[in-house]
CSV table of C-alpha atoms in Angstrom, one decimal:
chain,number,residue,atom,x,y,z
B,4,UNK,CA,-50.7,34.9,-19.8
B,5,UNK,CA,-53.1,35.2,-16.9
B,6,UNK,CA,-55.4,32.6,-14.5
B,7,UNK,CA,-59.0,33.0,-16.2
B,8,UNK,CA,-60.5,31.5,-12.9
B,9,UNK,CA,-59.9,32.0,-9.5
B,10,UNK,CA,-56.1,31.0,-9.7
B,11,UNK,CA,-54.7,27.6,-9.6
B,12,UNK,CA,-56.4,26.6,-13.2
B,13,UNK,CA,-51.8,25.3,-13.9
B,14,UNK,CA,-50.8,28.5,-15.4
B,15,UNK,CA,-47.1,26.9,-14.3
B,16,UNK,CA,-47.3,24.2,-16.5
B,17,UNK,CA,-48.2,26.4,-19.3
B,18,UNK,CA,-45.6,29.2,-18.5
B,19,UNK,CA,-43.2,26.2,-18.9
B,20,UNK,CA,-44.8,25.3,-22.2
B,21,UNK,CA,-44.5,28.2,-24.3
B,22,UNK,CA,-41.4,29.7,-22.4
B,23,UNK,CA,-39.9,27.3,-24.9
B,24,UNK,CA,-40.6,30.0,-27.3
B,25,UNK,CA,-40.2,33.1,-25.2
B,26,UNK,CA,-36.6,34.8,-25.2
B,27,UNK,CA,-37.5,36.9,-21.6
B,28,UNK,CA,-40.5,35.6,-19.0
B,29,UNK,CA,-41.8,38.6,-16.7
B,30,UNK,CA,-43.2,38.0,-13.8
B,31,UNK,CA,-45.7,41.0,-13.0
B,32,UNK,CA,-47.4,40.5,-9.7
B,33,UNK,CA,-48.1,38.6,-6.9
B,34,UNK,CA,-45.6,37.6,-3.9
B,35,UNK,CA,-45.1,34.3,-2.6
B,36,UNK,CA,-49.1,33.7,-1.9
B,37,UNK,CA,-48.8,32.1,-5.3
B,38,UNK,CA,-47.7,28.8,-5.9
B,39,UNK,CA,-46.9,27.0,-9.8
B,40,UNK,CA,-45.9,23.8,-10.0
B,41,UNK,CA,-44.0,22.0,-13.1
B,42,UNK,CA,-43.4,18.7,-13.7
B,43,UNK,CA,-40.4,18.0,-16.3
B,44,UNK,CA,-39.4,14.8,-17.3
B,45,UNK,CA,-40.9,13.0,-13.6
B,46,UNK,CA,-39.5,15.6,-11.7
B,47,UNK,CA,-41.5,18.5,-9.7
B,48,UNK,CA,-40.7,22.1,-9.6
B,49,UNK,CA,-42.8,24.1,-7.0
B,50,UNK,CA,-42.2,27.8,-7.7
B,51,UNK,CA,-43.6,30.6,-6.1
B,52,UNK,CA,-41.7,34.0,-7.0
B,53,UNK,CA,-39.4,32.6,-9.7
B,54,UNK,CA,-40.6,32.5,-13.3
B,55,UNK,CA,-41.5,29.1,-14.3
B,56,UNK,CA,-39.5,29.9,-17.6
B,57,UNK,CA,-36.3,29.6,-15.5
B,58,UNK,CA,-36.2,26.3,-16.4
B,59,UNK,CA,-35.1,26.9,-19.9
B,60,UNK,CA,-31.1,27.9,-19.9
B,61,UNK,CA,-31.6,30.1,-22.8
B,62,UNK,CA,-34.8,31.9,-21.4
B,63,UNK,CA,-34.6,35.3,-19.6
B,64,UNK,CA,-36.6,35.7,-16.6
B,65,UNK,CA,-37.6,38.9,-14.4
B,66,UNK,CA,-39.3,39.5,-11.3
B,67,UNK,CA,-41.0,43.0,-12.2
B,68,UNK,CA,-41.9,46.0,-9.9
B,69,UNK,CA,-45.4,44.7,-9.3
B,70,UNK,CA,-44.5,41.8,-7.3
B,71,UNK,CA,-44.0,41.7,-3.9
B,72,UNK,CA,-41.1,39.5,-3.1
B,73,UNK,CA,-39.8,37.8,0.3
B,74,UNK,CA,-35.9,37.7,0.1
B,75,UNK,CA,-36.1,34.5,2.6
B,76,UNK,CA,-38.4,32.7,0.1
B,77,UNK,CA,-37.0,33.9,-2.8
B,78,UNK,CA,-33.1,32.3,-1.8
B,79,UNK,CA,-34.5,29.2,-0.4
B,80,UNK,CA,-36.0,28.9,-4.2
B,81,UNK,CA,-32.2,30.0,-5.5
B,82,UNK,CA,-30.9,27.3,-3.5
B,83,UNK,CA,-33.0,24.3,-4.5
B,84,UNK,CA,-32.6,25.1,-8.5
B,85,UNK,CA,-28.6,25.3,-8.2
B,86,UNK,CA,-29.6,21.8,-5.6
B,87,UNK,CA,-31.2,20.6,-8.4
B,88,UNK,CA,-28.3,21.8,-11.1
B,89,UNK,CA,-30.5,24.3,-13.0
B,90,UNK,CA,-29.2,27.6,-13.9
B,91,UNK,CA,-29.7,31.3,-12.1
B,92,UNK,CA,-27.8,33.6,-13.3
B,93,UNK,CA,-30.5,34.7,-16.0
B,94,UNK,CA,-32.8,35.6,-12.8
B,95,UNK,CA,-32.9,39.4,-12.7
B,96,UNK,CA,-35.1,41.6,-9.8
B,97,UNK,CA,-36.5,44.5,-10.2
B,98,UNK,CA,-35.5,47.3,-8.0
B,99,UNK,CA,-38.6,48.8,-7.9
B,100,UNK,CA,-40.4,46.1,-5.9
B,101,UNK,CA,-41.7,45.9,-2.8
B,102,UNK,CA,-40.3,43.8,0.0
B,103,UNK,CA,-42.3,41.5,2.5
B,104,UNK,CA,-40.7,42.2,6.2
B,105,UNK,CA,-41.5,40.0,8.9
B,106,UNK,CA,-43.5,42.0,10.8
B,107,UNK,CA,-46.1,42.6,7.3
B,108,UNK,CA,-46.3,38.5,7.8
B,109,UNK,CA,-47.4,38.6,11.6
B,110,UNK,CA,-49.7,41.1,11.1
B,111,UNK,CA,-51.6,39.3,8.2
B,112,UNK,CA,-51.9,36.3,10.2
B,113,UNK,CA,-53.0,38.5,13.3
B,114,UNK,CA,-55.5,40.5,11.3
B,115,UNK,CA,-57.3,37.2,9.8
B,116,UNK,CA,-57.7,35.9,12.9
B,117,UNK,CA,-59.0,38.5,14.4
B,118,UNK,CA,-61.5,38.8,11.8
B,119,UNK,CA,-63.3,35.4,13.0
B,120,UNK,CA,-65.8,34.8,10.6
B,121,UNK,CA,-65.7,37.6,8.6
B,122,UNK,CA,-62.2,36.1,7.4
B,123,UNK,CA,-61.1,36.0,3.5
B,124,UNK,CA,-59.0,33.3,3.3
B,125,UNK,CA,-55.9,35.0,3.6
B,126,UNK,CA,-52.4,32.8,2.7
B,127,UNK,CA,-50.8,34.5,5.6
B,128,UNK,CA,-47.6,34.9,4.0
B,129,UNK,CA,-47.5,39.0,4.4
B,130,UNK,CA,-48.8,39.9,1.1
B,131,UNK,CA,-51.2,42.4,1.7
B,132,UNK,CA,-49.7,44.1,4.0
B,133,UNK,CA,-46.7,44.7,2.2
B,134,UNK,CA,-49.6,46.2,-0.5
B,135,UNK,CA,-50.9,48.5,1.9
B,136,UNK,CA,-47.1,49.8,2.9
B,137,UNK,CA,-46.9,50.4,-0.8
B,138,UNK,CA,-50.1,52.4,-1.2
B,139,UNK,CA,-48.9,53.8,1.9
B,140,UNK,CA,-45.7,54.6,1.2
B,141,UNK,CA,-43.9,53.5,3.9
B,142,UNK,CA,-42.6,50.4,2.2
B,143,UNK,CA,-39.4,49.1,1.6
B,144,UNK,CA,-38.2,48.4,-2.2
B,145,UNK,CA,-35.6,46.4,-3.5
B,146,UNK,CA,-33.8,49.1,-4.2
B,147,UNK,CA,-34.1,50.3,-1.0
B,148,UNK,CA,-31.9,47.0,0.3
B,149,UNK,CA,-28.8,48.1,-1.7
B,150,UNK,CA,-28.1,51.0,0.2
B,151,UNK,CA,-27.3,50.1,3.2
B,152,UNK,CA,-26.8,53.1,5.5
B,153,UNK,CA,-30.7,54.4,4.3
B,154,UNK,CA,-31.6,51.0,4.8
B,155,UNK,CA,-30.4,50.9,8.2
B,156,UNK,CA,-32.3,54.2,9.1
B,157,UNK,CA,-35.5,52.9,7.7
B,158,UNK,CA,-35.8,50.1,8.9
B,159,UNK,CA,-35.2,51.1,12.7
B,160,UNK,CA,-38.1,53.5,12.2
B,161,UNK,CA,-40.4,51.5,10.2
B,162,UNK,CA,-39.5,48.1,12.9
B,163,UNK,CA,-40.4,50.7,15.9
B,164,UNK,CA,-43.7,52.0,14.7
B,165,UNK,CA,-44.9,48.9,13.0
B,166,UNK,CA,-43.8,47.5,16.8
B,167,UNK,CA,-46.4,49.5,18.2
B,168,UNK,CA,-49.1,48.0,16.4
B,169,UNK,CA,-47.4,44.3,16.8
B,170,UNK,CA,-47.9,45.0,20.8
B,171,UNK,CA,-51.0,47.2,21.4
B,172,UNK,CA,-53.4,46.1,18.1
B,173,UNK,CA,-52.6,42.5,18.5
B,174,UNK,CA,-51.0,41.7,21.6
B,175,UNK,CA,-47.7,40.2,20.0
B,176,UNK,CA,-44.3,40.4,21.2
B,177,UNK,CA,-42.3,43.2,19.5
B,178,UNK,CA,-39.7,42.5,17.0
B,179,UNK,CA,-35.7,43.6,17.5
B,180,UNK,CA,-35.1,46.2,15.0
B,181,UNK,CA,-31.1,45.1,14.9
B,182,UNK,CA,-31.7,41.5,14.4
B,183,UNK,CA,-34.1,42.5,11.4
B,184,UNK,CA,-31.6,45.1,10.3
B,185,UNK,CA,-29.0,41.9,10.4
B,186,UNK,CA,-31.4,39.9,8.5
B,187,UNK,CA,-32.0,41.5,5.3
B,188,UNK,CA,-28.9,43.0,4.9
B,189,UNK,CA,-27.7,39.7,4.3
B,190,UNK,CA,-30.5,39.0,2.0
B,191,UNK,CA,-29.1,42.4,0.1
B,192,UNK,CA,-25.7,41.0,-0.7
B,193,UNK,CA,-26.9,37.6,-1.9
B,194,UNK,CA,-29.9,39.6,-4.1
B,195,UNK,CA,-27.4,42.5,-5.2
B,196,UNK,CA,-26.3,40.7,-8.9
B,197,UNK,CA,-29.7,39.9,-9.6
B,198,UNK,CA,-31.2,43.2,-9.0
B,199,UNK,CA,-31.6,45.8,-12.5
B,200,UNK,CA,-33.8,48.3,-13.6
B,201,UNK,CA,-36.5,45.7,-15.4
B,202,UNK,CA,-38.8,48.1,-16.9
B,203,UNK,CA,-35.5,49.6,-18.7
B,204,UNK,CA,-34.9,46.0,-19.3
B,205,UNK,CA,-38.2,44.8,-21.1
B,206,UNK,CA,-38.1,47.7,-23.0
B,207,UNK,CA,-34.8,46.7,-24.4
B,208,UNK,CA,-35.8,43.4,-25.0
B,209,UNK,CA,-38.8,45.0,-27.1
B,210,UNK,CA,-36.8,47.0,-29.0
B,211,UNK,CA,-34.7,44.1,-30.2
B,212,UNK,CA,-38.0,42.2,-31.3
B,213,UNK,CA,-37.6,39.5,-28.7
B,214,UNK,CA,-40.5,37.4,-28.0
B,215,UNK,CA,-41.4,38.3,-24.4
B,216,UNK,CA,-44.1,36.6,-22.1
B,217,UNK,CA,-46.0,38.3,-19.2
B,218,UNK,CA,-46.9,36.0,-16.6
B,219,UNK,CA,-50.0,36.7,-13.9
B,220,UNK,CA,-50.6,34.8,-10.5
B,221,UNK,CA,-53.5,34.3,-9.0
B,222,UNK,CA,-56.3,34.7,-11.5
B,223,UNK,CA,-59.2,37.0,-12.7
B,224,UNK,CA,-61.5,36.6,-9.9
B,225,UNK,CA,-59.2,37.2,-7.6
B,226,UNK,CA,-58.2,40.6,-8.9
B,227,UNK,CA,-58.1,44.2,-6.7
B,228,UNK,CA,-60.3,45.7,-8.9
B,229,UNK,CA,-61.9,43.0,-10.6
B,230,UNK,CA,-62.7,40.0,-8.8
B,231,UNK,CA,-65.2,38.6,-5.8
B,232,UNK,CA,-64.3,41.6,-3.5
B,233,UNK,CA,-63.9,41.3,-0.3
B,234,UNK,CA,-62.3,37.8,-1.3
B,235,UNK,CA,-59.6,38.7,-3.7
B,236,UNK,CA,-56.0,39.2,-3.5
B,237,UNK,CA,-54.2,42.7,-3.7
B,238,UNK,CA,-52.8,43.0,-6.4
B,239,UNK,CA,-53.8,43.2,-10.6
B,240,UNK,CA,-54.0,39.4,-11.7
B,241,UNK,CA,-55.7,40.6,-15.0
B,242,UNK,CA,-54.0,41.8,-18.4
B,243,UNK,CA,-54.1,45.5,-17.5
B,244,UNK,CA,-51.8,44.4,-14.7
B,245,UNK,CA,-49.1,43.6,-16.6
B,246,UNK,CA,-48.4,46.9,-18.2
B,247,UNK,CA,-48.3,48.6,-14.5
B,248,UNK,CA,-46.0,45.7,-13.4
B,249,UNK,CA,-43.4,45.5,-15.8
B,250,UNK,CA,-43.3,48.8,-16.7
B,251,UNK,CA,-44.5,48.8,-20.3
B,252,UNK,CA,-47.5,50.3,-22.3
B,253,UNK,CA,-50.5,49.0,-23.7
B,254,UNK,CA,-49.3,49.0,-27.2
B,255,UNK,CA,-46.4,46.5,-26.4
B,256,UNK,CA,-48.9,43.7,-25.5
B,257,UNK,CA,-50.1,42.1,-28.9
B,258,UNK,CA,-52.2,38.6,-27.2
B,259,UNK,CA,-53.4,37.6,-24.1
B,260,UNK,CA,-53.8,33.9,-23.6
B,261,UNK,CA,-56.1,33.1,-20.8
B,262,UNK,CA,-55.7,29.7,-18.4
B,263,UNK,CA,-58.7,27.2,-17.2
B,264,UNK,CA,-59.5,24.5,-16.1
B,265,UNK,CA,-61.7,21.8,-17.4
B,266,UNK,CA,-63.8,22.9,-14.2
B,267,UNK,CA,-63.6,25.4,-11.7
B,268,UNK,CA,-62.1,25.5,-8.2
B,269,UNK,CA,-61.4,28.2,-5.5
B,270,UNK,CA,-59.0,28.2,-2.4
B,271,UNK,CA,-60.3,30.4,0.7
B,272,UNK,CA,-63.7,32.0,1.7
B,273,UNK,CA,-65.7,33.7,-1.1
B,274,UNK,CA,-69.2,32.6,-3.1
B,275,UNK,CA,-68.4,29.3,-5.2
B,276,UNK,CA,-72.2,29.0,-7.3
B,277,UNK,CA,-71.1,25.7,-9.0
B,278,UNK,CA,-68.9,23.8,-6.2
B,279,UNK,CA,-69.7,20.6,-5.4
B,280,UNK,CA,-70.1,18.9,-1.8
B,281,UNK,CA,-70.6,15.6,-2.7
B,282,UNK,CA,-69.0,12.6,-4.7
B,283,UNK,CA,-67.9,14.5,-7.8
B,284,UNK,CA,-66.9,17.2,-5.9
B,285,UNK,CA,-64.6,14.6,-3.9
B,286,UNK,CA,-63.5,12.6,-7.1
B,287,UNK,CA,-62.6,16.2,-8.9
B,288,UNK,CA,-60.5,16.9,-6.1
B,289,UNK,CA,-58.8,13.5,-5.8
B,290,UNK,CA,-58.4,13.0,-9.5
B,291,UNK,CA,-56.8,17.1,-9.5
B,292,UNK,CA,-54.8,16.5,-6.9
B,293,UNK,CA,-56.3,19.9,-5.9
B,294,UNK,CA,-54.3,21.3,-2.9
B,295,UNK,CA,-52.7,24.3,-3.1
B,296,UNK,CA,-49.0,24.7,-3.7
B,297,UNK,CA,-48.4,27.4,-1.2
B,298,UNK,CA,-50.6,26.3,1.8
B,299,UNK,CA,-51.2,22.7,1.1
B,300,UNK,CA,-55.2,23.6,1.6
B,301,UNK,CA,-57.6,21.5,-0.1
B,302,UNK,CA,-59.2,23.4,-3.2
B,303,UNK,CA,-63.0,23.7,-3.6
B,304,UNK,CA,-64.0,21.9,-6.4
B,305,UNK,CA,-67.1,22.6,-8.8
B,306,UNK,CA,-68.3,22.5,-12.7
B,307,UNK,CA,-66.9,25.0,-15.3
B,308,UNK,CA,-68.4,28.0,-15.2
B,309,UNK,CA,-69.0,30.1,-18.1
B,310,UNK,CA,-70.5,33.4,-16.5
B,311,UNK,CA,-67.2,33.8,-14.9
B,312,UNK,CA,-65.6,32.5,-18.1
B,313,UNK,CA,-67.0,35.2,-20.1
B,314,UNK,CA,-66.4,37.6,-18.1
B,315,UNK,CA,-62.5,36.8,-18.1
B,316,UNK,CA,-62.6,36.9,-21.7
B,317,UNK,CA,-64.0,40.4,-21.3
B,318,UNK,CA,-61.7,42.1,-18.7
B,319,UNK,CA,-58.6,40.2,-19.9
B,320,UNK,CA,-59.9,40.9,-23.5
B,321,UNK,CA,-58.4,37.3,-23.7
B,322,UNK,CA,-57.3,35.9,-27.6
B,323,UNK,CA,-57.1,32.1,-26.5
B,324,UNK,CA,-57.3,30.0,-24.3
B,325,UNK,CA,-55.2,27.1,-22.9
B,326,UNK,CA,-57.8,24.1,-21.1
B,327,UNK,CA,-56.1,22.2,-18.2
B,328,UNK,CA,-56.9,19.3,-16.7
B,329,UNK,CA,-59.2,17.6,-19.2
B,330,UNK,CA,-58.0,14.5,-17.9
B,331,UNK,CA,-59.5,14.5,-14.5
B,332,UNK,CA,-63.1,14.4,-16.4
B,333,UNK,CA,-62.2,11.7,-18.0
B,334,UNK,CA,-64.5,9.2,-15.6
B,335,UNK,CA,-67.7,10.9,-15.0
B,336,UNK,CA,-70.7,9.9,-16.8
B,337,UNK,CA,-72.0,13.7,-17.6
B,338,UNK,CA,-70.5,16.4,-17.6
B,339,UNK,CA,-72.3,20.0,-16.5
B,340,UNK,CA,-71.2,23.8,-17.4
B,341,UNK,CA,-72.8,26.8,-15.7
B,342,UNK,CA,-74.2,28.7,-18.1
B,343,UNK,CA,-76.2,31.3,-16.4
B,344,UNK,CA,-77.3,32.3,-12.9
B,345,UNK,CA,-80.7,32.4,-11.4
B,346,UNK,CA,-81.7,35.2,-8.6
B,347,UNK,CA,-84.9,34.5,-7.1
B,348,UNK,CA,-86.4,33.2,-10.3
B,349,UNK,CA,-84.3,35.9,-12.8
B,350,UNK,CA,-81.6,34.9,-15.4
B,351,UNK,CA,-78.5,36.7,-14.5
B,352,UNK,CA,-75.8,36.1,-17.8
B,353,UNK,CA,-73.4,38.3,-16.5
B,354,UNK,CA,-71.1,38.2,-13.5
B,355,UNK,CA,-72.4,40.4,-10.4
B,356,UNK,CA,-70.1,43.1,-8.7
B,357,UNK,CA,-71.6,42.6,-5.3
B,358,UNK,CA,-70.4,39.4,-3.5
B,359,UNK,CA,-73.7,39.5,-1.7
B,360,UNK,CA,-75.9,39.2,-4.9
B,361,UNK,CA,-72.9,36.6,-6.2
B,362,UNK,CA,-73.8,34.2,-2.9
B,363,UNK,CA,-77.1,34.0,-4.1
B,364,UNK,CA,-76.8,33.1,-7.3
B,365,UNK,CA,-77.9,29.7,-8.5
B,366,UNK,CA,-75.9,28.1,-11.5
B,367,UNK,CA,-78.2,27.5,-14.5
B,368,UNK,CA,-76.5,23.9,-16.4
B,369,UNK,CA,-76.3,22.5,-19.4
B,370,UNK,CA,-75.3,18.7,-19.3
B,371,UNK,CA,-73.3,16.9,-21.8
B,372,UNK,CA,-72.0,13.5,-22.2
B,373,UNK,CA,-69.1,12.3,-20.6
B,374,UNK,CA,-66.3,10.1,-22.5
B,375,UNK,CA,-65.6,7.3,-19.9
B,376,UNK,CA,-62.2,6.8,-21.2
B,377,UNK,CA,-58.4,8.1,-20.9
B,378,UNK,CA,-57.1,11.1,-22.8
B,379,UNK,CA,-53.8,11.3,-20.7
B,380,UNK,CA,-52.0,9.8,-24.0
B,381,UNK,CA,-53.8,12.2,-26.4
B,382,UNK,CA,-51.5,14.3,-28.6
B,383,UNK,CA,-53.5,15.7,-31.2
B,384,UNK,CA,-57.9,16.9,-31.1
B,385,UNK,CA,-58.4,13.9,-33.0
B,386,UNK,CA,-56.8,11.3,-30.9
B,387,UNK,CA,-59.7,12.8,-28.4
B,388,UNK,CA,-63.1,11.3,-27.4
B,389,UNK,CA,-65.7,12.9,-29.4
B,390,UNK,CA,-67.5,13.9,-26.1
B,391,UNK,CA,-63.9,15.4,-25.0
B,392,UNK,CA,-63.5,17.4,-28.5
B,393,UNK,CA,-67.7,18.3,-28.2
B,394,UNK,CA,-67.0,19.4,-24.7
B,395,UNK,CA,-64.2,21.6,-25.4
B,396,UNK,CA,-66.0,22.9,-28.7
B,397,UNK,CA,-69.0,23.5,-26.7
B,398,UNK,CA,-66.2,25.7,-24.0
B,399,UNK,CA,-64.9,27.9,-26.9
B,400,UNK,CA,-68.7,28.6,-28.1
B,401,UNK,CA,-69.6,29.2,-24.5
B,402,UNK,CA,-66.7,31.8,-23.8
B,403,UNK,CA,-66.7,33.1,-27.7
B,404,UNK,CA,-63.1,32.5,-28.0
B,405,UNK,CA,-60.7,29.9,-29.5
B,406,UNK,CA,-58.6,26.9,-27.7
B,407,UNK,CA,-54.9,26.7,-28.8
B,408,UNK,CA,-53.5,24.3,-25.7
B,409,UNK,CA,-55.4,21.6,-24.3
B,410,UNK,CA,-53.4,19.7,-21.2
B,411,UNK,CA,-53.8,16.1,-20.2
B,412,UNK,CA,-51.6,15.7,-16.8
B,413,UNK,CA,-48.2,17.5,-15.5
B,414,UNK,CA,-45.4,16.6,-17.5
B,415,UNK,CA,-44.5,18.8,-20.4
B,416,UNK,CA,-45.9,15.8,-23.2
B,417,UNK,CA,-49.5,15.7,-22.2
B,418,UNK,CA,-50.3,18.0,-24.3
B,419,UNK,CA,-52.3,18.9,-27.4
B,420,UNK,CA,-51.0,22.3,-28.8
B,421,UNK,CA,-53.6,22.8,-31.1
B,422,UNK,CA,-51.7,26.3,-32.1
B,423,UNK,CA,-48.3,27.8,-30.6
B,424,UNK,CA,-49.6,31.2,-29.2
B,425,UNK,CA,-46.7,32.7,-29.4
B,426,UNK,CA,-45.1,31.9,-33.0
B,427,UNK,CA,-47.9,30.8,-34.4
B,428,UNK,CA,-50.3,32.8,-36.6
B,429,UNK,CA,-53.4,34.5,-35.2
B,430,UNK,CA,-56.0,32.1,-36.2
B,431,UNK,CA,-59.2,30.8,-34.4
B,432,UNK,CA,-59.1,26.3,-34.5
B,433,UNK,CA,-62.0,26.2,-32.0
B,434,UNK,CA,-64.6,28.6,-32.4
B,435,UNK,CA,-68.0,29.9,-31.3
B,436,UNK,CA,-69.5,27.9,-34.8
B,437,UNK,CA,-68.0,24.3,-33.1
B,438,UNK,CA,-65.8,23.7,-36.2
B,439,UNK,CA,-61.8,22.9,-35.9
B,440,UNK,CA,-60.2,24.0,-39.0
B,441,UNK,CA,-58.7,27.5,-39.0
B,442,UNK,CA,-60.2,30.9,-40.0
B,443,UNK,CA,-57.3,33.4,-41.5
């Protein structure tokens, strides 16, 4: 399951949905820049390493070797489930991940500043510099923090050279190699029965035919490889991702479900084509309350767009979709989706590689009819608005693939499962020719 926008489209909510139906939840990449937060019977989960499917005492979940994980965040998470009375002891770590070391996060908020207004919106919270230790191979990996006496060699080295940077790169006060030795040797021992070889793991879990969900931060547009570069994270949000970090081949994946929202929003610096500065732009963000789990910053906020749309369909090579967020439309008079792009008086229908060319593109609409009424207690596509059921129709035609969730608020019952993506049959209920009734 992966983020079909530019993250935050409540990917949480539906990794809490159909983990209901998943025996194992993997986790594949991402650190604790990303935020999901579930709401279960009035109560609010915010999770930012931890599966969402942790919530489910019978459900498995990993962290996998593509994540990058901070052992301070990941315990304080640890703490507030068993706080709350919920289960850990189905948590398992891979020991092939990467660890985020204090001195990564100091030099990620050094380096952004000193970028000034060439900055990328950066959470600050270390991640890509743990990435570049990776590429770099100077990083540390969980494995690496249950051996102790390597550990301890590694880390004095590692603290001294990265000190050197700390102090005559950025001007910062060095760190004490002891006191971080201290640290995260005490992080070890509280990690230590979590930790396994996950790939090893999964592939068990796949040879005993058990129904196993992959679950991407971030989102599409936001990907290494794949999204608004510069302004993307550093890791593989897409599907492709997945297999590289959980350890498994392409053949093991049989769907990809894609997450969006009913409109489109973006966190950070980057070209936005349909956001909205004024009124609706506000009352989207009100109505969403659209701030962002992780840094509390206030989401941009524009139309759907379905350039960006169809291109996650093709790069994810998505099967479904899940909509979230319908409700928040529910007010507006019209509704518009982004259909195309114009350059300088040229129709672009497919997303641009070059963030340059991307900033200049102007959104081409198409304006429907909004619904003026609540769908937060719809159940079922027919208890919808006909403008809300044209609308989403008009979304699957749009993107060329079919709708099987549709979400209506937080909680876990404002929702319309049009088709269970994970034990339900393969079947299309809202296709490119605007019908609802299933083709076989």
């Amino acid at each position: 399951m992966i983020g079909a926008q530019w993250g935050d489209e409540g990917k949480g909510k539906i990794t809490d949905l159909l983990s209901g139906s998943a025996d194992v939840v993997v986790r594949y990449q991402g650190g604790v820049n990303a935020g999901h937060t579930v709401v279960v019977q009035g109560q609010t989960f915010k999770l930012h390493l931890i599966p969402s499917g942790i919530l489910y005492p019978e459900t498995e979940c990993i962290i996998g070797s593509g994540t990058v994980i901070d052992p301070k965040v990941l315990l304080q998470e640890l703490d507030q489930l068993h706080e709350l009375g919920i289960a850990t002891d189905k948590l398992h770590i891979s020991e092939s991940a990467h660890v985020t070391m204090p001195y990564h996060r100091l030099i990620d908020q050094a380096s952004e500043e000193k970028r000034g207004s060439h900055k990328i919106g950066t959470t600050g919270r270390g991640i890509g510099p743990t990435y570049a230790d990776k590429s770099e191979r100077t990083g540390i990996r969980i494995v690496d923090l249950m051996l102790q006496d390597d550990l301890v060699k590694q880390l004095r080295w590692t603290v001294n050279y990265k000190n050197v940077i700390l102090e005559k790169l950025y001007d910062l006060p060095p760190l004490d190699p002891e006191a971080v030795i201290e640290e995260y040797l005490g992080y070890a021992e509280r990690l230590r029965p979590h930790v396994v070889d996950s790939s090893l793991r999964i592939y068990d879990a796949i040879q005993q035919k058990r129904n196993i969900l992959f679950e991407g931060a971030q989102g599409t547009l936001l990907d290494l490889d794949h999204g608004t570069y510069p302004y993307v994270t550093s890791s593989n949000p897409v599907a492709g991702g997945a297999c590289i970090g959980s350890g498994v081949g392409p053949t093991m994946i049989d769907r990809v479900i894609g997450v969006a929202k009913a409109y489109t929003t973006r966190v950070g610096e980057g070209p936005f084509p349909t956001e909205l500065d004024g009124e609706v732009g506000e009352l989207l963000c009100d109505r969403g309350a659209e701030f962002g789990t992780t840094t509390g910053r206030r989401r941009r906020c524009g139309w759907f767009d379905g350039v960006i749309g169809r291109y996650a369909v093709r790069i994810n090579g998505l099967d479904c979709l899940a909509i979230t967020k319908l409700d928040v439309l529910d007010t507006l008079d019209e509704i518009k989706v982004c259909v195309a792009y114009d350059i300088d008086g040229k129709q672009i229908n497919d997303f641009p590689t070059s963030a340059r060319l991307f900033a200049q593109c102007t959104p081409i609409y198409k304006t429907l009819p909004g619904w003026k009424q609540s769908t937060a207690d719809c159940r079922t596509l027919d208890d919808l608005p006909k403008p809300a059921l044209a609308y989403l129709k008009y979304l699957a035609e749009l993107m060329e693939v079919p709708i099987a969730i549709v979400s209506l608020g937080a909680s876990r019952d404002q929702t319309i499962i049009v088709e269970d993506p994970i034990h339900g049959p393969k079947r299309a209920l809202l296709y490119s020719n605007g019908t609802a009734s299933p083709v076989m």
